[in-house]
Amino acid sequence: MTAPRPFPLPLGLAAAVAAGVAVPAQGRINGALGARLGDGVAAALTSFGTGLVVLAFLAAVLPAGRAGVRGIGPAVRSREIPWWYLGAGLCGALFVVAQAVTVGVLGIAVFTIAAVTGQTMSGLLVDRVGFAQGRQRPLTGMRVFATVLTLASVAYAVAPKFGAAQDLATLTALVVLPFAAGFAQSFQSAMNGASAVAYSSLLAATLMNFVSGIVGLTVAWAVKVAVAGPGGPLPADFPGDWWYYTGGPLGVVFIAVATVLVRRLGVLLTGLGMIAGQLLGSLALDAFAPAPGTVVALPTVVGTVATLVAMVLATLPWNRRMIRSR
C-alpha cells in the first residue's frame, strides 16, 4: 500500500469535528423516520438504502468511481487487502441496530456513554497494533490521559439526560450492545481506510461499506419480522417530507471523511475529533432545534468544551524524553 499524502493536522481535526456533527443530525432524522414507520430497523435500512443509491449513482457517472469499482476484485484477489474487509459496513449496521434496539430502553445518554467508551478503547487498541493502517502509533501517556478525559467529559455532558428510574439489571444487560457497536467503529474506519488505498478510490471503499451494511441490515430486519412481525401500516402520507431520507447521505459524508482521515491522523485522533463533533452537533440541535422537553444544561456545555480540550491534548506528541529536553 502506498503511504498517504501529508495532511495538515489542524485541517484534519476540523474535518473530523465537522463530520462528527453529522452523526446527531442523522440520528435525529432516522429517529423521526423510525417514529413515522413504527420500525426503527426499517428506518435504518431505509437510511442505508438512500446512501447506497447516492453512492451507486456517483460510481456510475464518475470515471474515477467506475475505475475504483473495477479495482475491488483485483485488490482482493491479489490479497492487497483481506477479503473480509469487504464486510466493514457490517460494523455500521451493528451501530444502527444497536440504536434501534437499545435507545428506547437505555436512553440516549447511556447509549452515548457506552458507544463512546467502546470507540475510544478500540481506537487506542487499533492505533497501538497498527490494524489495517500499515504502521503502529505509540500509546503515549498524553493519549491515554486524553482518552480518559474524553470519557469523563462525555459522561458529564450527558448526565442531565439520565432517567431517574432505570432498571439496573436491564441496563447492564443491554449496555453491552452499544459498547460493542462503538468498539467496532474503529475497526470499520481502519478497514475502510485500507480499502480506499487498495482500490485507489475513496468512493469505491465507501460504496462497498454501504453494500455490506445494507446486507447486514436486511438480515436483521428479516429476523425482526420473523420474531416480532412487521411494524404497523405505513402512514397515510408516506413517503412524507423529503428530509426523512437525508440520513443516508449524511452517513456517506461521515464514513467518507473517516475513511480519509484514519490513514493520516490515526483511528484514535479521528475518533476523538468526531466525538467532539457529535457533542457540538447535539448541543446545537438542543439549542436551535430542540426536541420536546429538551433543555441545554450547564454540564452539557462544560462536557462539550472539555471534550474539545481532550482532542487537542491527544495531538501533543510529548513523551518523557521530550519533556526532559524542554
Short mmCIF file of C-alpha atoms in Angstrom, two decimals, residues 7 38 126 154 170 186 202 224 232 250 318:
data_model
loop_
_atom_site.label_atom_id
_atom_site.label_comp_id
_atom_site.label_asym_id
_atom_site.label_seq_id
_atom_site.Cartn_x
_atom_site.Cartn_y
_atom_site.Cartn_z
CA PHE A 7 -2.18 16.21 5.74
CA GLY A 38 -43.15 2.43 13.63
CA VAL A 126 -6.26 -0.22 16.74
CA VAL A 154 -18.96 12.70 27.65
CA THR A 170 -31.83 -4.45 32.26
CA SER A 186 -12.64 1.96 15.00
CA LEU A 202 -12.48 6.63 -1.67
CA LYS A 224 -37.10 -8.95 13.41
CA GLY A 232 -47.69 -1.12 11.71
CA LEU A 250 -25.22 12.28 5.93
CA TRP A 318 5.19 14.71 24.17
#
